Amino acid sequence: MDVNDDFFNPANITVANGATVTWTWRGSSQHNVTFEDAQGSSATQSAGIHTRTFGMTGTVRYRCTIHSTSFTSGMIGSVVVQ
């Protein structure tokens, strides 16, 4: 998963239960990955990576709190865990 300037690429993915997902900062602006379930969120940063392992099935929405005011618009995404 890439954290670009003002968007995630891809924004939405499907993974197996127990999978680890890595977000890699590619842009030059500061961003974060903040999860709706408040577990495993990243720091605000302009470079580096962030990883999270997903251990329960369901959909986990995430966003950059700098570039989105909700989990429904702006710089958002989701991880569907099957």
Short mmCIF file of N, CA and C in Angstrom, two decimals:
data_model
loop_
_atom_site.label_atom_id
_atom_site.label_comp_id
_atom_site.label_asym_id
_atom_site.label_seq_id
_atom_site.Cartn_x
_atom_site.Cartn_y
_atom_site.Cartn_z
N MET A 1 0.85 -1.16 0.00
CA MET A 1 0.00 0.00 0.00
C MET A 1 0.90 1.23 0.00
N ASP A 2 0.62 2.17 -0.87
CA ASP A 2 1.39 3.41 -0.92
C ASP A 2 0.61 4.54 -0.29
N VAL A 3 1.32 5.37 0.46
CA VAL A 3 0.77 6.60 1.01
C VAL A 3 1.36 7.72 0.15
N ASN A 4 0.55 8.20 -0.80
CA ASN A 4 0.98 9.26 -1.69
C ASN A 4 0.45 10.59 -1.18
N ASP A 5 0.77 11.66 -1.88
CA ASP A 5 0.25 12.96 -1.47
C ASP A 5 -1.24 13.02 -1.75
N ASP A 6 -2.02 12.87 -0.68
CA ASP A 6 -3.47 13.00 -0.65
C ASP A 6 -4.26 11.80 -1.17
N PHE A 7 -3.63 10.62 -1.32
CA PHE A 7 -4.38 9.41 -1.63
C PHE A 7 -3.57 8.17 -1.27
N PHE A 8 -4.30 7.08 -1.01
CA PHE A 8 -3.70 5.77 -0.78
C PHE A 8 -3.81 4.97 -2.07
N ASN A 9 -2.80 4.16 -2.38
CA ASN A 9 -2.83 3.37 -3.60
C ASN A 9 -2.32 1.96 -3.34
N PRO A 10 -3.16 0.93 -3.48
CA PRO A 10 -4.61 1.04 -3.67
C PRO A 10 -5.26 1.46 -2.36
N ALA A 11 -6.42 2.03 -2.46
CA ALA A 11 -7.13 2.48 -1.25
C ALA A 11 -7.81 1.32 -0.54
N ASN A 12 -8.28 0.34 -1.30
CA ASN A 12 -9.04 -0.77 -0.74
C ASN A 12 -8.40 -2.09 -1.16
N ILE A 13 -8.22 -2.98 -0.18
CA ILE A 13 -7.66 -4.29 -0.48
C ILE A 13 -8.40 -5.36 0.31
N THR A 14 -8.25 -6.60 -0.15
CA THR A 14 -8.78 -7.77 0.54
C THR A 14 -7.59 -8.67 0.88
N VAL A 15 -7.53 -9.10 2.14
CA VAL A 15 -6.43 -9.95 2.61
C VAL A 15 -6.99 -11.13 3.39
N ALA A 16 -6.15 -12.13 3.58
CA ALA A 16 -6.52 -13.29 4.39
C ALA A 16 -6.38 -12.93 5.87
N ASN A 17 -7.18 -13.57 6.70
CA ASN A 17 -7.07 -13.39 8.14
C ASN A 17 -5.64 -13.76 8.57
N GLY A 18 -5.03 -12.91 9.35
CA GLY A 18 -3.65 -13.11 9.80
C GLY A 18 -2.61 -12.42 8.95
N ALA A 19 -3.04 -11.78 7.85
CA ALA A 19 -2.10 -11.10 6.95
C ALA A 19 -1.57 -9.82 7.57
N THR A 20 -0.35 -9.48 7.19
CA THR A 20 0.26 -8.22 7.58
C THR A 20 0.28 -7.31 6.36
N VAL A 21 -0.18 -6.08 6.53
CA VAL A 21 -0.21 -5.09 5.45
C VAL A 21 0.81 -4.00 5.79
N THR A 22 1.55 -3.56 4.77
CA THR A 22 2.55 -2.51 4.94
C THR A 22 2.16 -1.30 4.11
N TRP A 23 2.14 -0.14 4.74
CA TRP A 23 1.94 1.14 4.06
C TRP A 23 3.31 1.78 3.92
N THR A 24 3.63 2.25 2.71
CA THR A 24 4.92 2.87 2.43
C THR A 24 4.69 4.31 1.98
N TRP A 25 5.32 5.26 2.65
CA TRP A 25 5.17 6.67 2.30
C TRP A 25 5.95 6.95 1.02
N ARG A 26 5.27 7.51 0.02
CA ARG A 26 5.86 7.80 -1.29
C ARG A 26 5.83 9.29 -1.62
N GLY A 27 4.97 10.05 -0.97
CA GLY A 27 4.85 11.48 -1.26
C GLY A 27 5.81 12.29 -0.42
N SER A 28 5.62 13.59 -0.44
CA SER A 28 6.50 14.47 0.32
C SER A 28 5.79 15.13 1.50
N SER A 29 4.47 15.03 1.54
CA SER A 29 3.70 15.65 2.62
C SER A 29 3.56 14.70 3.80
N GLN A 30 3.22 15.25 4.95
CA GLN A 30 2.97 14.42 6.13
C GLN A 30 1.57 13.80 6.06
N HIS A 31 1.51 12.52 6.43
CA HIS A 31 0.26 11.77 6.47
C HIS A 31 0.31 10.80 7.63
N ASN A 32 -0.84 10.20 7.93
CA ASN A 32 -0.90 9.11 8.90
C ASN A 32 -1.91 8.09 8.41
N VAL A 33 -1.87 6.93 9.02
CA VAL A 33 -2.86 5.88 8.76
C VAL A 33 -3.55 5.64 10.09
N THR A 34 -4.81 6.12 10.17
CA THR A 34 -5.58 6.04 11.41
C THR A 34 -6.77 5.13 11.17
N PHE A 35 -6.88 4.08 11.98
CA PHE A 35 -7.92 3.07 11.79
C PHE A 35 -9.17 3.40 12.59
N GLU A 36 -10.31 3.08 12.00
CA GLU A 36 -11.60 3.33 12.65
C GLU A 36 -11.72 2.56 13.96
N ASP A 37 -11.10 1.38 14.04
CA ASP A 37 -11.18 0.59 15.27
C ASP A 37 -10.14 1.02 16.31
N ALA A 38 -9.39 2.08 16.01
CA ALA A 38 -8.41 2.69 16.93
C ALA A 38 -7.29 1.74 17.34
N GLN A 39 -7.01 0.74 16.52
CA GLN A 39 -5.93 -0.19 16.82
C GLN A 39 -4.84 -0.10 15.76
N GLY A 40 -3.60 0.03 16.18
CA GLY A 40 -2.47 -0.05 15.26
C GLY A 40 -2.28 1.11 14.32
N SER A 41 -2.71 2.30 14.69
CA SER A 41 -2.55 3.46 13.83
C SER A 41 -1.10 3.91 13.78
N SER A 42 -0.75 4.62 12.73
CA SER A 42 0.62 5.10 12.55
C SER A 42 0.80 6.48 13.16
N ALA A 43 2.06 6.87 13.26
CA ALA A 43 2.40 8.25 13.59
C ALA A 43 2.19 9.11 12.35
N THR A 44 2.13 10.41 12.53
CA THR A 44 2.13 11.32 11.39
C THR A 44 3.58 11.44 10.93
N GLN A 45 3.81 11.18 9.64
CA GLN A 45 5.17 11.16 9.12
C GLN A 45 5.16 11.50 7.64
N SER A 46 6.33 11.82 7.09
CA SER A 46 6.44 12.12 5.67
C SER A 46 7.29 11.09 4.93
N ALA A 47 7.83 10.10 5.64
CA ALA A 47 8.63 9.04 5.03
C ALA A 47 8.57 7.82 5.94
N GLY A 48 8.91 6.67 5.37
CA GLY A 48 8.98 5.45 6.16
C GLY A 48 7.88 4.48 5.82
N ILE A 49 7.64 3.54 6.75
CA ILE A 49 6.62 2.52 6.56
C ILE A 49 5.82 2.36 7.85
N HIS A 50 4.68 1.70 7.71
CA HIS A 50 3.86 1.32 8.86
C HIS A 50 3.24 -0.03 8.53
N THR A 51 3.25 -0.95 9.49
CA THR A 51 2.66 -2.27 9.26
C THR A 51 1.60 -2.56 10.32
N ARG A 52 0.62 -3.37 9.91
CA ARG A 52 -0.39 -3.86 10.84
C ARG A 52 -0.80 -5.26 10.42
N THR A 53 -0.92 -6.15 11.39
CA THR A 53 -1.40 -7.50 11.16
C THR A 53 -2.87 -7.55 11.52
N PHE A 54 -3.67 -8.12 10.63
CA PHE A 54 -5.12 -8.19 10.82
C PHE A 54 -5.51 -9.59 11.26
N GLY A 55 -6.06 -9.71 12.46
CA GLY A 55 -6.35 -11.00 13.05
C GLY A 55 -7.82 -11.33 13.20
N MET A 56 -8.70 -10.48 12.69
CA MET A 56 -10.14 -10.76 12.77
C MET A 56 -10.77 -10.45 11.42
N THR A 57 -11.75 -11.27 11.01
CA THR A 57 -12.42 -11.02 9.74
C THR A 57 -13.33 -9.80 9.85
N GLY A 58 -13.56 -9.18 8.71
CA GLY A 58 -14.41 -7.99 8.64
C GLY A 58 -13.73 -6.90 7.86
N THR A 59 -14.34 -5.74 7.85
CA THR A 59 -13.79 -4.59 7.13
C THR A 59 -13.29 -3.57 8.13
N VAL A 60 -12.06 -3.13 7.93
CA VAL A 60 -11.45 -2.11 8.78
C VAL A 60 -11.18 -0.89 7.90
N ARG A 61 -11.86 0.20 8.20
CA ARG A 61 -11.65 1.44 7.43
C ARG A 61 -10.51 2.23 8.06
N TYR A 62 -9.81 3.00 7.22
CA TYR A 62 -8.72 3.84 7.71
C TYR A 62 -8.72 5.15 6.93
N ARG A 63 -8.02 6.12 7.48
CA ARG A 63 -7.94 7.44 6.84
C ARG A 63 -6.69 8.16 7.31
N CYS A 64 -6.36 9.21 6.60
CA CYS A 64 -5.35 10.17 7.05
C CYS A 64 -6.12 11.30 7.72
N THR A 65 -5.89 11.51 9.00
CA THR A 65 -6.66 12.53 9.73
C THR A 65 -6.30 13.95 9.30
N ILE A 66 -5.19 14.12 8.62
CA ILE A 66 -4.81 15.45 8.12
C ILE A 66 -5.63 15.79 6.88
N HIS A 67 -5.96 14.79 6.06
CA HIS A 67 -6.62 15.02 4.77
C HIS A 67 -8.01 14.41 4.67
N SER A 68 -8.62 14.11 5.81
CA SER A 68 -9.97 13.58 5.82
C SER A 68 -10.61 13.88 7.17
N THR A 69 -11.87 14.27 7.14
CA THR A 69 -12.58 14.56 8.39
C THR A 69 -13.47 13.41 8.83
N SER A 70 -13.59 12.36 7.98
CA SER A 70 -14.41 11.20 8.34
C SER A 70 -13.87 9.98 7.61
N PHE A 71 -14.43 8.82 7.89
CA PHE A 71 -14.03 7.60 7.21
C PHE A 71 -14.82 7.38 5.92
N THR A 72 -15.58 8.40 5.47
CA THR A 72 -16.40 8.24 4.27
C THR A 72 -15.98 9.15 3.11
N SER A 73 -15.07 10.09 3.35
CA SER A 73 -14.63 10.95 2.24
C SER A 73 -13.22 11.48 2.53
N GLY A 74 -12.56 11.89 1.46
CA GLY A 74 -11.20 12.40 1.58
C GLY A 74 -10.19 11.30 1.37
N MET A 75 -9.09 11.36 2.10
CA MET A 75 -8.01 10.39 1.99
C MET A 75 -8.35 9.18 2.86
N ILE A 76 -9.06 8.22 2.25
CA ILE A 76 -9.60 7.07 3.01
C ILE A 76 -9.29 5.75 2.30
N GLY A 77 -9.49 4.65 3.01
CA GLY A 77 -9.34 3.34 2.42
C GLY A 77 -9.94 2.29 3.34
N SER A 78 -9.83 1.03 2.91
CA SER A 78 -10.33 -0.06 3.75
C SER A 78 -9.55 -1.34 3.47
N VAL A 79 -9.51 -2.18 4.50
CA VAL A 79 -8.93 -3.51 4.41
C VAL A 79 -10.04 -4.49 4.74
N VAL A 80 -10.38 -5.35 3.79
CA VAL A 80 -11.36 -6.40 4.00
C VAL A 80 -10.57 -7.65 4.36
N VAL A 81 -10.85 -8.18 5.57
CA VAL A 81 -10.13 -9.36 6.05
C VAL A 81 -11.07 -10.55 5.96
N GLN A 82 -10.64 -11.58 5.20
CA GLN A 82 -11.48 -12.77 5.00
C GLN A 82 -10.88 -13.98 5.69
#
